[in-house]
Coordinates of C-alpha atoms in Angstrom, one line a residue:
Chain S
M1 CA 126.3 135.6 58.7
E2 CA 122.8 134.1 59.0
D3 CA 120.0 136.2 57.6
F4 CA 117.4 136.8 60.3
K5 CA 115.3 139.2 58.3
P6 CA 112.4 136.7 57.6
I7 CA 112.2 135.4 61.1
I8 CA 112.4 139.0 62.5
S9 CA 109.5 139.9 60.2
E10 CA 107.5 136.9 61.5
C11 CA 108.2 137.8 65.1
I12 CA 107.1 141.4 64.5
A13 CA 103.9 140.1 63.0
G14 CA 103.3 138.2 66.3
N15 CA 104.0 134.7 65.0
Q16 CA 104.7 132.7 68.2
K17 CA 106.5 129.9 66.4
A18 CA 109.0 132.3 64.9
M19 CA 109.4 133.9 68.3
A20 CA 110.1 130.5 69.9
K21 CA 112.6 129.7 67.2
L22 CA 114.5 133.0 67.7
Y23 CA 114.4 132.4 71.4
H24 CA 115.8 128.9 71.2
Q25 CA 118.6 130.1 69.0
F26 CA 119.9 132.7 71.5
A27 CA 118.5 131.8 74.9
P28 CA 121.3 129.5 76.1
K29 CA 124.0 132.0 75.4
M30 CA 122.0 134.9 76.8
F31 CA 121.1 132.8 79.9
G32 CA 124.9 132.4 80.4
V33 CA 125.2 136.2 80.3
C34 CA 122.4 136.6 82.8
L35 CA 123.9 134.1 85.1
R36 CA 127.2 136.1 85.2
Y37 CA 125.4 139.3 86.2
A38 CA 122.9 137.9 88.6
K39 CA 123.3 136.8 92.1
D40 CA 121.6 133.5 91.5
A41 CA 119.8 131.4 88.9
T42 CA 116.4 132.8 89.8
E43 CA 117.4 136.4 89.2
A44 CA 119.1 135.3 86.0
E45 CA 115.8 133.7 84.8
D46 CA 113.9 136.8 85.6
N47 CA 116.4 138.9 83.7
L48 CA 116.3 136.6 80.7
Q49 CA 112.6 136.7 80.7
D50 CA 112.4 140.5 80.9
G51 CA 115.2 140.8 78.4
F52 CA 113.5 138.7 75.8
I53 CA 110.1 140.4 76.4
K54 CA 112.0 143.7 75.6
V55 CA 113.7 142.1 72.6
F56 CA 110.3 141.1 71.1
A57 CA 108.7 144.4 71.9
N58 CA 111.5 146.3 70.3
L59 CA 112.4 144.0 67.4
K60 CA 110.9 146.4 64.9
T61 CA 113.6 148.9 65.8
F62 CA 116.4 146.5 65.0
R63 CA 118.2 147.5 61.8
N64 CA 119.4 144.5 59.9
D65 CA 122.8 146.1 59.3
G66 CA 124.2 145.0 62.6
S67 CA 124.6 141.7 64.5
L68 CA 121.3 140.5 66.0
E69 CA 123.2 138.5 68.7
G70 CA 125.1 141.7 69.7
W71 CA 121.8 143.6 69.8
I72 CA 120.0 141.0 72.0
R73 CA 123.1 140.7 74.2
R74 CA 123.1 144.5 74.8
I75 CA 119.5 144.4 75.8
I76 CA 120.1 141.5 78.2
I77 CA 123.0 143.2 79.8
N78 CA 121.1 146.5 80.1
V79 CA 118.2 144.7 81.8
S80 CA 120.7 143.0 84.2
L81 CA 122.4 146.3 85.0
E82 CA 119.1 148.0 85.5
K83 CA 118.0 145.3 87.9
I84 CA 121.1 145.6 90.0
R85 CA 120.9 149.4 90.0
K86 CA 117.3 149.2 91.3
Q87 CA 117.9 146.6 93.9
H88 CA 121.2 147.5 95.4
L89 CA 122.9 150.6 96.7
L90 CA 126.3 150.6 95.1
F91 CA 128.8 152.0 97.6
P92 CA 132.2 153.1 96.3
V93 CA 135.2 151.4 97.6
E94 CA 138.8 152.5 98.2
D95 CA 141.1 152.7 95.3
V96 CA 143.5 149.8 95.1
S97 CA 145.8 150.5 92.3
K98 CA 148.2 147.6 92.9
Y99 CA 147.7 144.1 93.9
D100 CA 149.3 140.7 93.6
S101 CA 148.5 139.0 90.5
V102 CA 148.0 135.3 90.7
N103 CA 148.6 132.8 87.9
F104 CA 147.0 129.4 87.7
S105 CA 148.5 126.4 86.2
D106 CA 146.7 124.3 83.7
D107 CA 146.3 121.6 86.2
V108 CA 144.3 123.9 88.4
I109 CA 142.4 125.3 85.5
A110 CA 141.4 121.8 84.4
K111 CA 139.9 121.1 87.8
I112 CA 137.7 124.2 87.7
S113 CA 134.5 124.0 85.8
A114 CA 132.6 126.9 84.3
D115 CA 129.8 126.2 86.7
D116 CA 132.2 126.5 89.6
L117 CA 133.4 129.9 88.4
M118 CA 129.9 131.0 87.7
K119 CA 129.0 130.3 91.3
I120 CA 132.0 132.2 92.5
I121 CA 131.3 135.2 90.3
Q122 CA 127.7 135.3 91.5
E123 CA 128.9 135.5 95.1
L124 CA 130.7 138.8 94.4
P125 CA 129.1 142.0 95.7
P126 CA 126.9 143.5 93.0
R127 CA 129.2 146.4 91.9
Y128 CA 132.3 144.2 91.8
R129 CA 130.4 141.7 89.8
L130 CA 129.2 144.3 87.3
V131 CA 132.6 145.9 86.8
F132 CA 134.4 142.5 86.5
N133 CA 131.9 141.3 83.9
L134 CA 132.0 144.5 81.9
Y135 CA 135.8 144.8 81.9
V136 CA 136.9 141.2 81.7
I137 CA 134.2 139.5 79.7
E138 CA 132.5 142.3 77.7
G139 CA 135.8 144.1 77.1
L140 CA 134.7 147.5 78.0
S141 CA 137.3 150.1 79.1
H142 CA 137.2 151.8 82.5
E143 CA 136.0 154.9 80.8
E144 CA 133.0 153.1 79.2
I145 CA 132.2 151.4 82.5
A146 CA 132.4 154.7 84.4
E147 CA 129.9 156.2 81.9
E148 CA 127.6 153.1 81.9
M149 CA 127.4 153.0 85.7
S150 CA 127.6 156.7 86.5
I151 CA 130.8 156.3 88.5
T152 CA 134.3 157.6 88.2
K153 CA 137.0 155.9 86.3
G154 CA 139.0 155.5 89.5
T155 CA 136.1 153.8 91.2
S156 CA 135.7 151.4 88.3
K157 CA 139.4 150.5 88.6
S158 CA 139.3 150.0 92.3
N159 CA 136.1 147.9 92.0
L160 CA 137.8 145.7 89.5
S161 CA 140.9 145.2 91.6
R162 CA 138.8 144.4 94.6
A163 CA 136.8 141.9 92.5
R164 CA 140.0 140.3 91.4
E165 CA 141.1 140.0 95.1
I166 CA 137.9 138.3 96.1
L167 CA 137.9 136.0 93.2
K168 CA 141.5 135.0 93.7
K169 CA 140.8 134.2 97.4
K170 CA 137.7 132.2 96.5
V171 CA 139.5 130.2 93.8
Q172 CA 142.4 129.6 96.2
E173 CA 140.0 128.4 98.9
N174 CA 138.2 126.1 96.6
F175 CA 140.9 124.8 94.4
G176 CA 144.2 125.6 96.1
E177 CA 147.7 125.7 94.4
I178 CA 148.2 129.2 93.4
R179 CA 151.4 131.0 92.7
A180 CA 152.0 134.7 93.3
Q181 CA 153.7 136.8 90.6
N182 CA 154.7 140.3 90.0
N183 CA 152.5 143.3 90.7
Y184 CA 149.8 144.3 88.2
T185 CA 148.2 147.6 87.7
A186 CA 144.6 147.8 86.7
Chain N
M1 CA 154.7 122.8 79.3
K2 CA 152.4 124.3 81.8
E3 CA 150.7 127.5 80.7
N4 CA 150.0 129.9 83.5
K5 CA 146.9 132.1 83.4
N6 CA 145.8 134.9 85.6
I7 CA 142.5 135.2 87.2
E8 CA 141.0 137.4 84.4
E9 CA 142.0 135.0 81.7
L10 CA 140.7 132.1 83.7
F11 CA 137.2 133.6 84.0
R12 CA 137.2 134.9 80.4
E13 CA 138.2 131.6 79.0
K14 CA 135.6 129.6 81.0
L15 CA 132.7 132.0 81.0
Q16 CA 132.8 134.1 77.8
N17 CA 131.0 131.6 75.7
Y18 CA 129.2 129.9 78.6
E19 CA 125.8 128.6 77.6
Q20 CA 123.1 127.0 79.6
V21 CA 119.6 126.0 78.6
P22 CA 117.1 128.0 80.6
P23 CA 114.0 126.4 82.1
A24 CA 111.2 125.8 79.6
Y25 CA 108.6 127.9 81.4
I26 CA 110.5 131.1 80.6
L27 CA 109.6 130.8 76.9
E28 CA 106.0 130.3 77.8
N29 CA 106.0 133.4 79.9
I30 CA 107.8 135.5 77.2
L31 CA 105.3 134.4 74.5
A32 CA 102.3 135.0 76.7
A33 CA 103.6 138.4 77.8
S34 CA 104.4 139.4 74.2
S35 CA 100.9 138.5 73.0
V36 CA 99.4 140.4 76.0
N37 CA 101.5 143.5 75.0
S38 CA 100.3 143.2 71.5
R39 CA 96.7 142.8 72.6
K40 CA 97.1 145.8 74.9
R41 CA 98.3 147.9 72.1
K42 CA 95.3 146.8 70.0
I43 CA 92.9 147.4 72.9
I44 CA 94.3 150.9 73.5
F45 CA 93.8 151.7 69.8
W46 CA 90.3 150.5 69.7
R47 CA 89.4 152.1 73.0
V48 CA 90.6 155.5 71.7
A49 CA 88.9 155.0 68.4
G50 CA 85.7 153.8 70.2
V51 CA 85.6 156.8 72.5
A52 CA 86.2 159.2 69.7
A53 CA 83.5 157.6 67.6
A54 CA 81.0 157.6 70.5
L55 CA 81.6 161.3 71.2
L56 CA 81.4 162.2 67.6
L57 CA 78.3 160.2 67.1
A58 CA 76.6 161.8 70.1
F59 CA 77.4 165.2 68.8
V60 CA 76.4 164.6 65.3
A61 CA 73.2 162.7 66.3
G62 CA 72.1 165.7 68.5
W63 CA 72.8 168.0 65.6
Q64 CA 71.0 165.9 63.0
F65 CA 68.1 165.2 65.3
N66 CA 67.5 168.9 65.7
A67 CA 68.2 169.8 62.1
Q68 CA 65.4 167.5 61.0
N69 CA 62.9 169.5 63.0
G70 CA 63.8 172.8 61.5
Q71 CA 62.7 172.9 57.8
D72 CA 62.8 176.7 57.7
V73 CA 64.4 178.6 54.9
K74 CA 67.9 179.5 55.7
Q75 CA 68.3 183.3 55.8
V76 CA 71.4 185.3 55.9
T77 CA 70.6 188.7 54.3
V78 CA 67.4 190.7 53.9
T79 CA 66.8 190.9 50.2
S80 CA 64.2 193.6 49.9
H81 CA 61.1 194.8 51.7
D82 CA 58.8 194.3 48.8
T83 CA 57.6 191.1 50.3
A84 CA 55.9 193.0 53.0
N85 CA 52.9 193.4 50.8
K86 CA 52.6 189.6 50.4
P87 CA 49.5 188.4 52.1
G88 CA 49.4 185.8 54.9
H89 CA 52.1 184.1 56.9
E90 CA 54.4 181.3 55.8
N91 CA 55.7 180.5 59.2
V92 CA 57.0 177.0 59.8
S93 CA 56.7 175.8 63.3
T94 CA 59.9 174.7 65.1
S95 CA 59.1 175.3 68.7
E96 CA 58.6 171.6 69.6
T97 CA 62.3 171.1 68.9
S98 CA 63.3 172.1 72.4
M99 CA 61.3 169.5 74.2
L100 CA 62.3 166.7 71.8
A101 CA 65.9 167.6 72.2
A102 CA 65.6 167.7 75.9
S103 CA 64.3 164.1 76.0
G104 CA 66.9 163.0 73.5
N105 CA 69.6 164.4 75.8
S106 CA 69.0 162.1 78.6
N107 CA 68.9 159.0 76.4
Q108 CA 72.1 159.9 74.7
N109 CA 73.7 160.7 77.9
Q110 CA 73.0 157.2 79.2
N111 CA 74.4 155.7 76.1
I112 CA 77.8 157.1 76.7
S113 CA 78.2 155.1 79.8
R114 CA 81.6 153.8 80.9
P115 CA 82.7 150.4 79.5
E116 CA 84.3 147.8 81.7
M117 CA 87.8 148.6 82.7
S118 CA 89.4 145.7 81.0
G119 CA 92.9 146.5 82.3
R120 CA 91.8 145.8 85.9
T121 CA 90.0 142.6 85.0
N122 CA 93.1 141.3 83.2
I123 CA 95.2 141.7 86.3
K124 CA 92.7 140.0 88.5
E125 CA 92.5 137.1 86.2
T126 CA 96.2 136.5 86.4
E127 CA 96.4 136.6 90.1
P128 CA 95.9 132.9 91.0
N129 CA 98.5 131.9 88.5
Y130 CA 101.0 134.7 89.0
L131 CA 104.2 132.8 88.6
A132 CA 103.3 131.8 85.1
S133 CA 101.5 135.1 84.5
N134 CA 102.4 137.4 81.7
N135 CA 101.3 140.6 83.3
N136 CA 104.0 143.1 84.1
E137 CA 101.9 144.4 87.0
V138 CA 102.3 141.0 88.7
F139 CA 105.9 140.4 87.7
K140 CA 107.5 143.5 88.9
P141 CA 107.0 142.9 92.6
I142 CA 108.1 139.3 92.3
K143 CA 111.3 140.3 90.6
S144 CA 112.1 142.8 93.1
R145 CA 111.8 140.5 96.0
S146 CA 115.5 141.0 96.9
A147 CA 114.8 144.6 97.4
V148 CA 111.9 143.9 99.5
I149 CA 113.8 141.7 101.8
Q150 CA 116.7 144.1 102.1
T151 CA 114.6 147.2 102.9
G152 CA 114.1 146.1 106.5
T153 CA 110.4 146.8 106.3
E154 CA 107.9 145.1 108.5
S155 CA 107.1 142.5 105.9
A156 CA 110.7 141.8 105.3
V157 CA 111.2 141.2 109.0
Q158 CA 108.3 138.9 109.0
L159 CA 109.8 137.0 106.3
R160 CA 113.1 136.6 108.0
T161 CA 111.4 135.5 111.2
R162 CA 109.5 132.9 109.4
K163 CA 112.6 131.6 107.7
T164 CA 114.6 131.4 110.8
N165 CA 111.9 129.7 113.0
E166 CA 110.5 127.6 110.2
V167 CA 107.1 128.2 111.7
T168 CA 105.3 127.2 108.7
S169 CA 105.9 124.5 106.1
K170 CA 105.9 127.1 103.3
T171 CA 109.1 127.8 101.4
I172 CA 110.6 131.2 101.3
D173 CA 109.6 131.5 97.7
Q174 CA 106.0 130.8 98.6
Q175 CA 106.1 133.4 101.3
I176 CA 107.6 136.0 99.0
M177 CA 105.0 135.2 96.4
E178 CA 102.3 135.7 99.0
Q179 CA 103.9 139.1 100.0
N180 CA 104.0 140.0 96.3
Q181 CA 100.4 139.1 95.9
Q182 CA 99.4 141.2 98.8
M183 CA 101.4 144.1 97.3
V184 CA 99.7 143.7 94.0
M185 CA 96.3 143.5 95.8
A186 CA 97.2 146.7 97.7
Q187 CA 98.2 148.4 94.5
L188 CA 94.9 147.3 92.9
S189 CA 92.8 148.5 95.7
E190 CA 94.6 151.8 95.7
K191 CA 93.9 152.2 92.0
E192 CA 90.2 151.3 92.5
K193 CA 89.7 154.2 94.8
G194 CA 87.7 156.9 93.2
R195 CA 89.1 160.4 93.0
W196 CA 87.5 163.8 93.2
L197 CA 88.7 166.9 91.4
V198 CA 87.5 170.4 91.9
G199 CA 88.6 173.3 89.8
A200 CA 88.0 176.7 88.3
Q201 CA 88.0 177.6 84.6
V202 CA 87.8 180.8 82.5
S203 CA 87.6 181.1 78.8
P204 CA 87.0 183.6 76.0
V205 CA 83.8 182.4 74.2
H206 CA 83.2 183.1 70.6
N207 CA 79.6 182.8 69.5
V208 CA 78.9 181.7 65.9
S209 CA 75.3 182.5 64.7
N210 CA 73.3 179.7 63.3
G211 CA 69.6 179.7 62.6
S212 CA 66.8 180.1 60.2
Q213 CA 63.6 182.1 59.9
S214 CA 60.4 182.0 58.0
K215 CA 60.3 184.0 54.8
Q216 CA 57.8 186.4 56.1
Y217 CA 59.8 187.1 59.3
A218 CA 63.1 187.3 57.4
S219 CA 61.8 189.9 55.0
N220 CA 61.6 192.4 57.8
M221 CA 64.7 191.6 59.7
L222 CA 67.9 193.2 60.8
N223 CA 71.1 192.1 59.2
S224 CA 72.9 189.6 61.5
E225 CA 76.6 190.0 61.7
S226 CA 78.8 187.0 61.7
D227 CA 81.6 188.8 63.6
N228 CA 80.1 188.7 67.1
P229 CA 82.0 190.0 70.1
V230 CA 84.0 187.5 72.2
D231 CA 82.4 186.9 75.5
L232 CA 83.6 185.6 78.8
G233 CA 82.9 182.1 80.2
V234 CA 83.8 181.2 83.8
G235 CA 83.0 178.1 85.8
L236 CA 83.6 175.9 88.8
T237 CA 84.0 172.2 88.0
V238 CA 83.6 169.0 90.0
E239 CA 84.9 165.8 88.5
Y240 CA 84.7 162.2 89.8
K241 CA 87.2 159.7 88.6
P242 CA 86.1 156.1 89.5
G243 CA 89.0 154.6 87.5
K244 CA 92.2 155.5 85.7
R245 CA 90.7 156.5 82.4
W246 CA 87.0 157.5 82.7
S247 CA 85.6 160.4 84.7
V248 CA 82.3 162.3 85.0
Q249 CA 82.3 166.0 85.3
S250 CA 79.8 168.6 86.3
G251 CA 79.8 172.0 87.8
V252 CA 78.4 175.5 87.2
Y253 CA 79.4 177.7 84.3
Y254 CA 78.5 181.3 83.6
S255 CA 78.7 182.3 80.0
G256 CA 77.7 185.3 78.0
M257 CA 76.5 185.3 74.4
E258 CA 76.0 188.2 72.1
Q259 CA 74.5 188.7 68.7
T260 CA 75.1 191.9 66.8
S261 CA 72.9 193.1 64.0
G262 CA 73.4 196.1 61.8
N263 CA 71.8 198.5 59.4
S264 CA 70.1 197.3 56.3
T265 CA 71.1 199.7 53.6
Y266 CA 68.3 200.9 51.5
Q267 CA 68.7 199.4 48.0
G268 CA 65.6 200.4 46.2
S269 CA 64.4 203.8 45.0
K270 CA 65.3 206.7 47.2
S271 CA 62.6 208.1 49.4
S272 CA 62.5 211.6 50.8
L273 CA 63.2 210.1 54.2
A274 CA 66.3 208.4 52.8
A275 CA 67.4 211.6 51.2
D276 CA 67.1 213.5 54.5
H277 CA 69.2 211.0 56.4
G278 CA 71.8 210.2 53.9
A279 CA 72.4 207.0 52.0
E280 CA 72.7 204.8 55.1
Y281 CA 69.8 204.4 57.3
L282 CA 68.1 201.6 59.0
N283 CA 65.3 200.7 56.8
T284 CA 64.1 197.7 58.7
K285 CA 60.4 197.8 59.3
V286 CA 59.2 198.1 62.9
N287 CA 55.9 197.3 64.3
V288 CA 54.2 199.8 66.6
D289 CA 51.5 198.4 68.9
A290 CA 48.5 200.7 68.5
K291 CA 47.5 200.3 72.2
T292 CA 50.8 200.4 74.0
N293 CA 52.8 202.3 71.4
K294 CA 55.6 199.8 72.0
I295 CA 58.0 199.3 69.1
S296 CA 59.2 195.9 68.1
M297 CA 61.7 194.8 65.4
N298 CA 62.7 191.4 63.9
S299 CA 66.2 190.1 64.4
S300 CA 67.8 186.7 63.7
V301 CA 67.5 185.7 67.4
G302 CA 64.0 186.9 67.8
V303 CA 61.8 190.0 68.1
I304 CA 63.5 192.9 69.8
E305 CA 61.0 194.7 72.1
F306 CA 61.8 198.4 72.7
S307 CA 61.1 199.8 76.2
G308 CA 60.8 203.3 74.6
V309 CA 61.9 205.3 71.7
P310 CA 65.7 205.7 71.8
S311 CA 67.2 209.1 71.3
Q312 CA 68.4 210.2 67.9
V313 CA 66.0 207.8 66.2
V314 CA 63.2 208.7 63.8
I315 CA 60.3 206.4 63.4
G316 CA 58.5 207.3 60.2
N317 CA 56.0 205.8 57.9
N318 CA 57.3 203.7 55.2
I319 CA 56.8 205.4 51.9
E320 CA 55.9 202.1 50.3
G321 CA 53.5 201.2 53.1
S322 CA 50.2 202.7 53.9
S323 CA 49.6 201.8 57.6
L324 CA 51.2 202.5 60.9
A325 CA 52.3 198.9 61.0
S326 CA 54.7 199.5 58.1
A327 CA 56.7 202.1 59.9
V328 CA 60.5 202.2 59.5
F329 CA 63.2 202.8 62.0
V330 CA 65.6 205.5 60.7
S331 CA 69.0 205.4 62.3
D332 CA 72.6 204.3 61.6
A333 CA 72.5 202.3 64.8
Q334 CA 73.8 198.8 65.5
F335 CA 72.1 196.4 67.9
T336 CA 73.6 193.9 70.3
Q337 CA 71.4 191.3 71.9
S338 CA 73.1 190.2 75.0
F339 CA 72.3 187.0 76.9
E340 CA 73.8 185.4 79.9
Y341 CA 73.4 181.8 80.8
V342 CA 74.2 179.6 83.8
E343 CA 75.1 176.2 82.6
I344 CA 75.0 172.9 84.4
P345 CA 77.0 170.4 82.4
L346 CA 77.3 166.7 82.5
Y347 CA 80.4 165.6 80.7
V348 CA 82.1 162.3 80.3
R349 CA 85.9 162.4 80.0
Y350 CA 88.3 159.8 78.8
V351 CA 92.1 159.9 79.3
V352 CA 93.7 159.1 76.0
L353 CA 97.3 159.8 77.1
D354 CA 98.1 159.2 80.7
T355 CA 101.4 160.8 81.5
R356 CA 102.5 163.9 83.4
F357 CA 100.9 165.7 80.5
D358 CA 97.4 164.1 80.0
I359 CA 95.3 164.3 76.9
E360 CA 91.6 163.7 77.4
M361 CA 88.6 163.7 75.2
L362 CA 85.3 165.0 76.6
G363 CA 81.8 165.1 75.5
G364 CA 78.4 165.6 77.1
F365 CA 75.3 167.7 77.5
S366 CA 74.3 170.8 79.5
S367 CA 71.3 172.5 80.7
N368 CA 71.5 176.3 80.2
L369 CA 69.4 178.6 82.3
L370 CA 68.8 182.1 80.8
V371 CA 69.6 184.6 83.6
S372 CA 69.9 187.9 81.6
N373 CA 68.3 189.2 78.4
Q374 CA 69.1 192.7 77.3
T375 CA 69.4 194.5 74.0
Y376 CA 71.7 197.5 73.5
M377 CA 71.8 200.0 70.7
Q378 CA 75.0 201.7 69.6
N379 CA 74.9 204.9 67.6
S380 CA 76.8 208.2 67.5
L381 CA 75.6 208.9 71.1
G382 CA 77.1 205.7 72.4
E383 CA 75.6 202.6 73.8
S384 CA 72.2 202.5 75.4
L385 CA 69.9 199.8 76.8
I386 CA 66.8 199.8 74.6
G387 CA 64.9 196.7 75.6
K388 CA 65.1 192.9 75.4
T389 CA 64.5 190.0 73.0
K390 CA 61.0 188.5 73.3
D391 CA 60.1 184.9 73.6
M392 CA 63.5 183.7 74.8
E393 CA 63.5 180.2 76.3
T394 CA 64.5 180.1 79.9
L395 CA 65.8 176.6 79.8
N396 CA 67.9 175.3 76.9
Y397 CA 70.0 172.3 76.1
S398 CA 73.4 172.0 74.5
S399 CA 75.9 169.4 73.6
T400 CA 79.6 169.9 74.1
M401 CA 82.7 168.2 72.6
G402 CA 86.3 169.0 73.3
V403 CA 89.8 168.0 74.0
G404 CA 91.5 168.5 77.4
F405 CA 95.1 169.0 78.0
K406 CA 96.0 168.5 81.7
Y407 CA 99.5 169.2 83.1
E408 CA 100.4 167.8 86.5
L409 CA 101.8 170.8 88.4
S410 CA 102.1 168.7 91.6
K411 CA 100.6 165.5 92.9
R412 CA 97.3 167.3 93.6
F413 CA 97.3 170.4 91.3
F414 CA 96.7 170.3 87.6
L415 CA 96.7 173.0 85.0
N416 CA 94.0 172.5 82.4
L417 CA 93.6 173.8 78.8
E418 CA 90.4 172.7 77.0
P419 CA 89.3 173.8 73.6
R420 CA 85.5 173.1 73.4
V421 CA 82.7 173.4 70.9
K422 CA 79.2 173.9 72.2
Y423 CA 76.1 173.5 70.1
F424 CA 72.6 174.4 71.3
L425 CA 70.2 171.5 70.6
N426 CA 67.0 173.6 70.8
S427 CA 66.1 177.0 69.4
L428 CA 66.9 179.6 72.0
N429 CA 63.7 181.5 71.0
S430 CA 60.2 180.1 71.2
N431 CA 58.9 182.3 68.3
E432 CA 57.6 179.9 65.7
S433 CA 59.1 182.0 62.9
V434 CA 62.6 181.8 64.3
T435 CA 65.1 179.0 64.9
Y436 CA 68.3 180.2 66.6
K437 CA 70.8 177.5 67.6
P438 CA 74.2 179.1 67.8
Y439 CA 77.6 177.4 68.3
S440 CA 80.1 178.7 70.7
I441 CA 83.8 178.0 70.7
G442 CA 85.9 178.4 73.8
V443 CA 89.3 177.6 75.1
F444 CA 88.9 177.0 78.8
T445 CA 92.0 177.3 81.0
G446 CA 92.1 176.7 84.7
I447 CA 93.4 174.8 87.7
S448 CA 92.0 171.7 89.3
Y449 CA 92.7 170.1 92.7
Q450 CA 92.6 166.4 93.3
F451 CA 91.7 164.8 96.6

């Protein structure tokens, strides 16, 4: 694991070269995170900017015993969540415990680029986008998501299933060739 | 073989490690904002340190300035009355202190004027270049443009109309930025509005004696007691806040001040008078005016002038003395010189911590008008008004320093707690032999209303 101690010390001391270096190391990955949580690139840029300002302001609180990337990622996600909380009213949706799972063949997958998927995910309603990201990409449980977003576990589950439905439809519309399979419970 | 993947796996696989290089200007903004934050922290530190230093300097300067004028011998206890036989007077003049201190006040007051509000200036400087600006005040509205559009406010409707009709050649972003700029300007102009606060305060005030006398005067003086009674201070305040941090306060305060003096136990050879009245008697010499028969007696505040001879008191010739002027006052009485002042202060206040619970520093000067001057005697018969203190200055000047704690009860009402120290810059008595410049310590509590 790379030792960030010296560069962190430099950043805390206000060395702008060190700050730029740290930024360049993590910004592309964190911008990817921001894009997933934001509704568009502009919002993602804002979140990235706010997130890194927070990172540099709080760097002195980072204990070197953990992963720096994980710490920065947590800040970036928190900033993104906070932004959505502030800007949108998150209405609960009905519980959908079962739905048709759809599998995609490698041929279809090969046609779909990450940028395409990013665009689709950005079109999701804010709450679905949040739950989908936290559950599927960050690997949080419904319990953790419920706590994070101050919602019930059931709501988290129903949001996820709804997000899946919408994404499935979008992928189907854009890239076709899907095959329905057995039921799946969230 | 074709591997089937469900929707979650599809997104996870493609997006989990997705990376994209962000636009270059973001780094510039981050670096600039970080340096601004760091500068702000430094500025706040220096501001607080500067204000504290200025207030301390003003307080100490006033003290030193006055101390230089009083070269008298510090006196705490009466040693003996043998010195009464020494010829001549060794008085040291200190009466000019009051006027010097008065003129010094106004100068110092002007020196503690408000510095420029740098926070406000910073924001203004960033306005023309708000997109690349590093100031959070400017960023916040820009970032929340979605919320602005969705709220259905008048400005949002305007924006939508413009977008639909394409009335102007400006892009939506430009329009949003303009709206944001207007919002920032509106917030700034809101902040720029001065605020008035009125309030009422009450405090227990403890007076701490501080003074000096000429040797001749001190040799025939009552013993001052350091444990003076706690008096009451009440006041109405008016405060004007032109900005977020600084404010100027004035008002009207009433405050009482008392000095107690006790018996001076006879230490020398016992006289027949002492034997008759026990070991403890007031052996302080008194002067009796041959024409008016008025009795007067020295105290640390000034000469007490009796309006008559109090009951249960014996005025007798001093055994060691030979004339009427060397009479002694024989009693076990205690004297309280009571003064009441109306104070018109001018304080400068600075908000050190601006939250729901504010912490402020305050300092300034006051004019104190003497409105009551009475002297009481307490003995076995109780308390009686016996006269007043001569030569008391009607107008006096004092400096004050304190810390204010302000709790926001509601948007307009505040609860205040202010420990303050007040120091008189001039001697309260114009007698050349006496310099009396007490401190008073008070904890003012009260409520203020902002409008």
